[in-house]
Amino acid sequence: MNTFRFAALMLMSVSASAADKPAFVPPQPAPVPNLAPAGAPRAAVKPATAQSGNRSRKMGDDMECLLEPSLVANVGSPVEGTLAQVLVDRGADVRRGQVVARLNSSVEAATVVLRQAQEAYGQRKVMRNEELFKKDLISASDKDELETQTRLAGLERKQQQEVLALRTITSPINGVVVERYLAPGDHVAQEKILKLVQIDPLYVEVIAPVELFGTIRTGMTGQVRLDPMMSGSYSAKVTVVDRVIDAASGTFGVRLELRNPGNKIPAGMRCNVKFVS
């Protein structure tokens, strides 16, 4: 047998052996058994919906509520600059118009002094030239020019005073400081300096069941209890009743206003409210 024929026979033998072996099939995951009775439709998966703790409450029942600030103010600066002072810290009570921070304003203050001096000089010059005008020693045109220059100096002084005032930052509300973001020496552009909240009055937020829509009305009174944190009950008035119902949970929002003189009641507390009229 020659070499060529021997090689051909060996190749045919190898091919036949490979054909006899079964093809590799990757294992398949076992099917999940259907435990439902034969012929029964497979139940659809329902999305979770938000639920309220007041869902089954009726008029006259205690309902869960939450105390929230009536206003939140993030205080910044209307102009760019470097903080020179921050006069309040977290937890401090502030009044509307109270100075809470100042930017470095040495250049602006010096400009105001310069404009005041220019205005004062112009006023003295106008008084001197008034006598000269009465004696016909200066023309009406010269007199008008001097008076106009003095008025312009006064307007420039007022403008610079307003620029200086922008570098003094005041509280826009009566409230409490809850966060201080910057310190003296920090650069201010559009950054927040302080976060203030107004908690007099407080807002009492309630999620009521849809069955009470139309029964709870603005002007009604609610008795708010803060047990166990604070004893006693507090009278609040309904100020907002949402006109859109949440279809997913079958509820609507109600807001009451609770007076809080002296900021004695903190915001963020959970409470209970009963509508009484």
CSV table of C-alpha atoms in Angstrom, one decimal, residues 30-254:
chain,number,residue,atom,x,y,z
A,30,ALA,CA,-35.9,23.4,34.0
A,31,PRO,CA,-39.3,25.1,33.3
A,32,VAL,CA,-41.0,26.7,36.3
A,33,PRO,CA,-44.0,24.5,37.2
A,34,ASN,CA,-47.4,26.1,36.8
A,35,LEU,CA,-49.2,25.4,40.1
A,36,ALA,CA,-52.5,26.9,38.9
A,37,PRO,CA,-55.3,24.4,38.0
A,38,ALA,CA,-55.3,23.4,34.4
A,39,GLY,CA,-57.1,25.9,32.2
A,40,ALA,CA,-57.1,28.6,34.9
A,41,PRO,CA,-55.8,32.0,33.6
A,42,ARG,CA,-52.4,33.2,35.0
A,43,ALA,CA,-52.9,36.1,37.5
A,44,ALA,CA,-51.5,39.4,36.3
A,45,VAL,CA,-48.9,41.1,38.6
A,46,LYS,CA,-50.4,44.4,39.9
A,47,PRO,CA,-48.1,47.4,40.5
A,48,ALA,CA,-47.8,48.5,44.1
A,49,THR,CA,-49.9,51.6,45.0
A,50,ALA,CA,-49.3,54.2,47.7
A,51,GLN,CA,-51.3,53.7,50.8
A,52,SER,CA,-52.3,56.2,53.4
A,53,GLY,CA,-52.7,55.5,57.1
A,54,ASN,CA,-56.0,57.4,57.0
A,55,ARG,CA,-57.5,55.3,54.2
A,56,SER,CA,-60.3,53.8,56.3
A,57,ARG,CA,-60.9,56.8,58.6
A,58,LYS,CA,-64.2,58.6,58.8
A,59,MET,CA,-65.2,62.1,59.7
A,60,GLY,CA,-64.6,62.6,63.5
A,61,ASP,CA,-61.8,60.0,63.6
A,62,ASP,CA,-58.3,60.9,64.5
A,63,MET,CA,-56.2,61.2,61.3
A,64,GLU,CA,-52.4,61.1,60.9
A,65,CYS,CA,-50.7,64.3,60.0
A,66,LEU,CA,-47.3,66.0,59.7
A,67,LEU,CA,-46.2,69.4,60.8
A,68,GLU,CA,-44.2,71.3,58.2
A,69,PRO,CA,-42.7,74.8,57.9
A,70,SER,CA,-44.9,77.4,56.2
A,71,LEU,CA,-42.0,78.8,54.3
A,72,VAL,CA,-38.4,77.8,53.4
A,73,ALA,CA,-35.9,80.5,52.3
A,74,ASN,CA,-32.4,79.9,50.9
A,75,VAL,CA,-30.6,83.2,51.5
A,76,GLY,CA,-27.8,84.3,49.2
A,77,SER,CA,-26.3,87.5,47.9
A,78,PRO,CA,-27.6,89.5,45.0
A,79,VAL,CA,-24.0,90.5,44.1
A,80,GLU,CA,-20.7,88.7,43.9
A,81,GLY,CA,-18.1,89.2,46.6
A,82,THR,CA,-16.3,87.9,49.7
A,83,LEU,CA,-18.1,87.2,53.0
A,84,ALA,CA,-16.9,89.5,55.7
A,85,GLN,CA,-19.4,88.4,58.4
A,86,VAL,CA,-22.0,85.8,59.0
A,87,LEU,CA,-23.9,87.1,62.1
A,88,VAL,CA,-26.2,84.1,62.9
A,89,ASP,CA,-25.8,80.4,63.2
A,90,ARG,CA,-28.0,77.3,63.2
A,91,GLY,CA,-30.8,77.4,65.6
A,92,ALA,CA,-31.0,81.2,65.9
A,93,ASP,CA,-34.3,83.1,65.7
A,94,VAL,CA,-34.3,85.9,63.1
A,95,ARG,CA,-36.7,88.7,62.3
A,96,ARG,CA,-37.6,90.1,58.9
A,97,GLY,CA,-35.1,92.8,57.9
A,98,GLN,CA,-32.5,91.6,60.4
A,99,VAL,CA,-28.9,91.7,59.1
A,100,VAL,CA,-27.6,88.1,58.9
A,101,ALA,CA,-24.4,88.6,56.8
A,102,ARG,CA,-22.2,91.2,55.2
A,103,LEU,CA,-19.9,91.1,52.2
A,104,ASN,CA,-16.6,93.0,52.1
A,105,SER,CA,-17.6,96.6,51.1
A,106,SER,CA,-14.7,98.8,51.7
A,107,VAL,CA,-14.5,100.0,48.1
A,108,GLU,CA,-18.2,100.7,47.9
A,109,ALA,CA,-18.2,102.6,51.2
A,110,ALA,CA,-15.3,104.8,50.0
A,111,THR,CA,-17.2,105.6,46.8
A,112,VAL,CA,-20.2,106.7,48.8
A,113,VAL,CA,-18.0,109.1,50.8
A,114,LEU,CA,-16.6,110.5,47.6
A,115,ARG,CA,-20.0,111.1,46.0
A,116,GLN,CA,-21.2,112.8,49.3
A,117,ALA,CA,-18.3,115.2,49.2
A,118,GLN,CA,-18.9,116.0,45.5
A,119,GLU,CA,-22.6,116.7,46.2
A,120,ALA,CA,-21.8,118.9,49.2
A,121,TYR,CA,-19.3,120.9,47.1
A,122,GLY,CA,-21.9,121.4,44.4
A,123,GLN,CA,-24.5,122.7,46.8
A,124,ARG,CA,-22.0,125.3,48.3
A,125,LYS,CA,-21.1,126.4,44.7
A,126,VAL,CA,-24.8,126.8,43.8
A,127,MET,CA,-25.4,129.0,46.9
A,128,ARG,CA,-22.4,131.2,46.0
A,129,ASN,CA,-23.5,131.6,42.4
A,130,GLU,CA,-27.0,132.5,43.4
A,131,GLU,CA,-25.8,135.8,44.7
A,132,LEU,CA,-23.8,136.4,41.6
A,133,PHE,CA,-26.8,135.7,39.4
A,134,LYS,CA,-28.9,138.2,41.3
A,135,LYS,CA,-26.2,140.8,40.5
A,136,ASP,CA,-26.2,139.7,36.8
A,137,LEU,CA,-22.6,138.6,37.2
A,138,ILE,CA,-23.3,135.1,35.7
A,139,SER,CA,-25.8,134.1,33.0
A,140,ALA,CA,-28.9,131.9,33.5
A,141,SER,CA,-27.2,129.2,31.4
A,142,ASP,CA,-24.2,129.1,33.8
A,143,LYS,CA,-26.5,129.0,36.8
A,144,ASP,CA,-28.5,126.1,35.3
A,145,GLU,CA,-25.4,124.1,34.5
A,146,LEU,CA,-24.1,124.4,38.1
A,147,GLU,CA,-27.5,123.3,39.5
A,148,THR,CA,-27.7,120.4,37.1
A,149,GLN,CA,-24.2,119.1,38.0
A,150,THR,CA,-25.2,119.3,41.7
A,151,ARG,CA,-28.4,117.2,41.1
A,152,LEU,CA,-26.4,114.6,39.1
A,153,ALA,CA,-23.9,114.4,42.0
A,154,GLY,CA,-26.8,113.7,44.4
A,155,LEU,CA,-28.1,111.0,42.1
A,156,GLU,CA,-24.7,109.3,41.8
A,157,ARG,CA,-24.5,109.4,45.6
A,158,LYS,CA,-27.8,107.6,45.9
A,159,GLN,CA,-26.8,105.1,43.3
A,160,GLN,CA,-23.6,104.2,45.2
A,161,GLN,CA,-25.6,103.9,48.5
A,162,GLU,CA,-27.8,101.3,46.8
A,163,VAL,CA,-24.8,99.4,45.6
A,164,LEU,CA,-23.4,99.5,49.2
A,165,ALA,CA,-26.7,98.3,50.6
A,166,LEU,CA,-26.7,95.2,48.3
A,167,ARG,CA,-23.6,94.0,50.2
A,168,THR,CA,-25.6,93.8,53.5
A,169,ILE,CA,-27.8,90.7,53.5
A,170,THR,CA,-31.0,90.7,55.6
A,171,SER,CA,-33.5,88.0,56.5
A,172,PRO,CA,-36.6,88.0,54.3
A,173,ILE,CA,-38.8,86.3,56.9
A,174,ASN,CA,-39.4,85.8,60.6
A,175,GLY,CA,-38.1,82.4,61.3
A,176,VAL,CA,-35.3,80.1,62.4
A,177,VAL,CA,-31.9,79.3,60.9
A,178,VAL,CA,-31.7,75.6,60.1
A,179,GLU,CA,-28.4,75.5,58.1
A,180,ARG,CA,-25.3,77.7,57.6
A,181,TYR,CA,-23.4,76.9,54.4
A,182,LEU,CA,-20.6,79.5,54.3
A,183,ALA,CA,-18.2,81.3,56.6
A,184,PRO,CA,-16.3,84.6,56.6
A,185,GLY,CA,-13.7,84.6,53.8
A,186,ASP,CA,-15.7,82.4,51.5
A,187,HIS,CA,-16.4,83.7,48.0
A,188,VAL,CA,-20.1,84.3,47.1
A,189,ALA,CA,-21.4,84.2,43.6
A,190,GLN,CA,-24.7,82.2,43.4
A,191,GLU,CA,-24.1,80.1,46.5
A,192,LYS,CA,-26.5,79.8,49.4
A,193,ILE,CA,-25.3,81.4,52.6
A,194,LEU,CA,-28.1,80.4,55.0
A,195,LYS,CA,-31.3,78.3,55.0
A,196,LEU,CA,-34.2,79.8,57.0
A,197,VAL,CA,-37.6,78.4,57.8
A,198,GLN,CA,-40.8,80.1,59.0
A,199,ILE,CA,-42.6,77.9,61.6
A,200,ASP,CA,-45.2,80.5,62.7
A,201,PRO,CA,-47.6,79.5,61.4
A,202,LEU,CA,-47.0,75.8,60.9
A,203,TYR,CA,-48.6,73.8,58.1
A,204,VAL,CA,-50.5,70.7,59.2
A,205,GLU,CA,-50.5,68.3,56.2
A,206,VAL,CA,-53.1,65.6,56.0
A,207,ILE,CA,-53.8,62.8,53.4
A,208,ALA,CA,-57.5,62.2,53.7
A,209,PRO,CA,-59.6,59.4,52.1
A,210,VAL,CA,-61.6,60.2,49.0
A,211,GLU,CA,-64.8,59.4,50.8
A,212,LEU,CA,-64.4,62.7,52.8
A,213,PHE,CA,-64.0,64.8,49.7
A,214,GLY,CA,-66.6,67.6,49.9
A,215,THR,CA,-67.1,67.0,53.6
A,216,ILE,CA,-63.8,68.7,54.6
A,217,ARG,CA,-63.9,72.3,53.6
A,218,THR,CA,-61.7,75.4,53.9
A,219,GLY,CA,-62.5,77.3,57.1
A,220,MET,CA,-63.2,74.2,59.1
A,221,THR,CA,-61.4,73.7,62.5
A,222,GLY,CA,-59.2,70.8,63.4
A,223,GLN,CA,-57.9,69.8,66.8
A,224,VAL,CA,-54.2,68.8,66.6
A,225,ARG,CA,-52.5,66.5,69.1
A,226,LEU,CA,-48.8,66.0,69.3
A,227,ASP,CA,-48.7,63.0,71.8
A,228,PRO,CA,-46.4,61.8,73.2
A,229,MET,CA,-43.9,64.6,72.4
A,230,MET,CA,-46.2,67.4,73.7
A,231,SER,CA,-49.4,67.3,75.7
A,232,GLY,CA,-52.6,69.0,75.0
A,233,SER,CA,-54.4,69.9,71.8
A,234,TYR,CA,-54.0,72.9,69.4
A,235,SER,CA,-56.7,74.5,67.2
A,236,ALA,CA,-55.9,74.8,63.5
A,237,LYS,CA,-57.9,76.0,60.5
A,238,VAL,CA,-58.3,74.3,57.1
A,239,THR,CA,-56.7,76.6,54.5
A,240,VAL,CA,-56.3,74.3,51.5
A,241,VAL,CA,-58.3,71.4,50.2
A,242,ASP,CA,-56.7,69.8,47.0
A,243,ARG,CA,-59.0,69.8,44.0
A,244,VAL,CA,-57.2,66.8,42.4
A,245,ILE,CA,-57.7,63.3,43.8
A,246,ASP,CA,-54.9,60.8,43.7
A,247,ALA,CA,-56.5,57.9,41.8
A,248,ALA,CA,-53.8,55.3,42.8
A,249,SER,CA,-54.3,55.7,46.5
A,250,GLY,CA,-57.9,57.1,46.6
A,251,THR,CA,-56.8,60.1,48.7
A,252,PHE,CA,-56.5,63.9,48.5
A,253,GLY,CA,-54.5,66.5,50.4
A,254,VAL,CA,-55.7,68.8,53.1
